[in-house]
């Protein structure tokens, strides 16, 4: 699966959860716009060339996929 396919699949999973914003992702980290947060992570994930950064943004997206309120 390439990055674009992964992001499309992740977006579908995340937005089906119908999070009510704002919500606290982790203590001290408040998400006020899920769309903006996801778009920011997606752009950074796609633009990253360093494998450590790719992994970091992948982990952040996975955190959203598995997050439950």
Backbone as JSON, one array per atom type, in Angstrom:
{
  "sequence": "XXXXXXXXXXXXXXXXXXXXXXXXXXXXXXXXXXXXXXXXXXXXXXXXXXXXXXXXXXXXXXXXXXXXX",
  "N": [[0.86, -1.17, 0.0], [0.62, 2.15, -0.91], [1.56, 5.52, 0.18], [-0.53, 7.36, -0.33], [-2.8, 5.71, -0.6], [-2.84, 4.59, 1.95], [-3.37, 6.91, 3.49], [-5.92, 7.62, 2.55], [-7.41, 5.4, 3.38], [-7.0, 5.59, 6.16], [-8.17, 8.09, 6.69], [-10.85, 7.58, 6.13], [-11.46, 5.71, 8.17], [-10.95, 7.24, 10.5], [-12.69, 9.48, 10.27], [-15.15, 8.26, 10.32], [-15.6, 7.82, 12.94], [-16.75, 10.02, 14.03], [-15.87, 12.15, 15.81], [-16.39, 14.5, 18.4], [-15.53, 17.74, 18.39], [-14.09, 20.35, 20.37], [-11.53, 17.98, 21.38], [-9.52, 16.16, 23.7], [-6.58, 14.8, 22.81], [-4.21, 13.75, 23.9], [-3.07, 14.34, 27.26], [-2.99, 17.8, 27.55], [-3.0, 18.27, 24.83], [-5.09, 19.51, 22.66], [-7.47, 18.97, 20.2], [-8.91, 21.02, 17.94], [-9.93, 21.17, 15.42], [-10.6, 18.55, 13.56], [-10.35, 18.0, 10.84], [-8.4, 19.9, 9.95], [-6.25, 19.1, 11.56], [-5.82, 16.43, 10.71], [-5.27, 16.91, 7.98], [-2.91, 18.37, 8.19], [-1.18, 16.48, 9.38], [-1.22, 14.6, 7.31], [-0.08, 15.97, 5.1], [2.48, 16.46, 6.09], [3.35, 13.84, 6.46], [3.36, 12.9, 3.79], [5.27, 14.59, 2.68], [7.61, 14.06, 4.01], [10.91, 12.88, 3.96], [12.84, 11.69, 5.46], [13.12, 8.7, 7.16], [12.6, 8.49, 9.88], [10.94, 10.65, 10.41], [8.79, 10.03, 8.76], [7.89, 7.75, 10.07], [7.17, 8.89, 12.55], [4.97, 10.61, 11.84], [3.28, 8.7, 10.78], [2.78, 7.19, 13.05], [1.34, 9.1, 14.54], [-0.97, 9.34, 12.99], [-1.91, 6.73, 13.19], [-2.47, 6.73, 15.9], [-4.71, 8.37, 15.98], [-6.46, 6.73, 14.51], [-6.92, 4.66, 16.28], [-7.95, 5.84, 18.48], [-10.33, 6.39, 21.01], [-13.09, 8.07, 22.32]],
  "CA": [[0.0, 0.0, 0.0], [1.42, 3.37, -0.94], [1.18, 6.53, 1.18], [-1.84, 7.92, -0.66], [-3.81, 4.71, -0.26], [-2.87, 4.51, 3.41], [-4.04, 8.1, 4.01], [-7.34, 7.52, 2.21], [-7.99, 4.4, 4.28], [-6.96, 6.15, 7.51], [-9.16, 9.17, 6.77], [-12.17, 6.94, 6.19], [-11.61, 5.13, 9.51], [-10.95, 8.3, 11.5], [-13.87, 10.34, 10.18], [-16.34, 7.47, 10.65], [-15.75, 7.83, 14.39], [-17.55, 11.2, 14.37], [-15.37, 12.82, 17.01], [-16.94, 15.81, 18.72], [-14.41, 18.62, 18.7], [-12.71, 19.95, 20.64], [-11.29, 16.83, 22.25], [-8.14, 16.06, 24.17], [-5.95, 13.61, 22.27], [-3.39, 13.35, 25.04], [-3.1, 15.47, 28.2], [-2.35, 19.02, 27.07], [-3.09, 18.35, 23.38], [-6.5, 19.65, 22.31], [-7.75, 19.04, 18.77], [-10.07, 21.88, 17.76], [-10.46, 20.89, 14.09], [-10.08, 17.25, 13.13], [-10.0, 18.13, 9.41], [-7.12, 20.6, 9.87], [-5.22, 18.26, 12.18], [-5.55, 15.31, 9.81], [-4.61, 17.44, 6.78], [-1.54, 18.74, 8.58], [-0.42, 15.22, 9.51], [-1.12, 13.98, 5.98], [0.89, 16.72, 4.29], [3.81, 16.21, 6.66], [3.65, 12.43, 6.17], [3.68, 12.78, 2.37], [6.45, 15.38, 2.34], [8.79, 13.61, 4.76], [11.86, 12.0, 3.27], [13.57, 10.99, 6.51], [12.3, 7.58, 7.63], [12.18, 8.74, 11.26], [9.79, 11.55, 10.35], [7.68, 9.25, 8.19], [7.4, 6.9, 11.16], [6.52, 9.77, 13.53], [3.66, 11.03, 11.36], [2.5, 7.47, 10.66], [2.34, 6.88, 14.42], [0.31, 10.08, 14.93], [-2.19, 8.96, 12.27], [-2.38, 5.49, 13.82], [-3.03, 7.11, 17.19], [-6.07, 8.82, 15.7], [-7.26, 5.6, 14.07], [-7.23, 3.79, 17.41], [-8.4, 6.68, 19.59], [-11.75, 6.35, 21.35], [-13.46, 9.05, 23.36]],
  "C": [[0.9, 1.23, 0.0], [0.87, 4.4, 0.05], [-0.21, 7.1, 0.93], [-2.97, 6.96, -0.28], [-3.96, 4.59, 1.26], [-3.64, 5.7, 3.99], [-5.54, 8.07, 3.72], [-8.05, 6.54, 3.14], [-8.07, 4.94, 5.71], [-8.03, 7.23, 7.68], [-10.57, 8.59, 6.9], [-12.44, 6.39, 7.6], [-11.79, 6.22, 10.56], [-12.26, 9.11, 11.46], [-15.18, 9.58, 10.41], [-16.61, 7.49, 12.16], [-16.56, 9.02, 14.89], [-17.14, 11.85, 15.69], [-16.06, 14.17, 17.17], [-15.76, 16.68, 19.13], [-14.9, 19.79, 19.53], [-12.64, 18.72, 21.53], [-9.8, 16.78, 22.58], [-7.56, 14.73, 23.7], [-5.06, 12.96, 23.32], [-3.41, 14.54, 26.0], [-2.3, 16.67, 27.67], [-2.42, 19.21, 25.57], [-4.56, 18.33, 22.97], [-6.63, 19.79, 20.79], [-9.03, 19.86, 18.61], [-10.69, 21.72, 16.38], [-9.81, 19.6, 13.6], [-9.61, 17.31, 11.67], [-8.62, 18.79, 9.26], [-5.99, 19.75, 10.44], [-4.83, 17.11, 11.26], [-4.83, 15.8, 8.55], [-3.16, 17.8, 7.05], [-0.66, 17.49, 8.7], [-0.19, 14.57, 8.15], [-0.07, 14.65, 5.13], [2.31, 16.46, 4.79], [4.26, 14.79, 6.36], [4.07, 12.26, 4.71], [4.99, 13.48, 2.01], [7.74, 14.87, 2.99], [9.63, 12.64, 3.94], [12.65, 11.16, 4.27], [12.65, 9.91, 7.1], [11.82, 7.78, 9.07], [10.97, 9.66, 11.3], [8.57, 10.85, 9.77], [7.06, 8.4, 9.29], [6.66, 7.73, 12.21], [5.12, 10.15, 13.09], [2.73, 9.83, 11.16], [1.94, 7.11, 12.04], [1.24, 7.82, 14.89], [-1.02, 9.74, 14.26], [-2.77, 7.68, 12.87], [-3.02, 5.77, 15.17], [-4.47, 7.58, 17.01], [-6.98, 7.67, 15.3], [-7.74, 4.75, 15.24], [-7.77, 4.53, 18.63], [-9.91, 6.54, 19.77], [-12.01, 7.36, 22.45], [-14.21, 8.38, 24.47]]
}
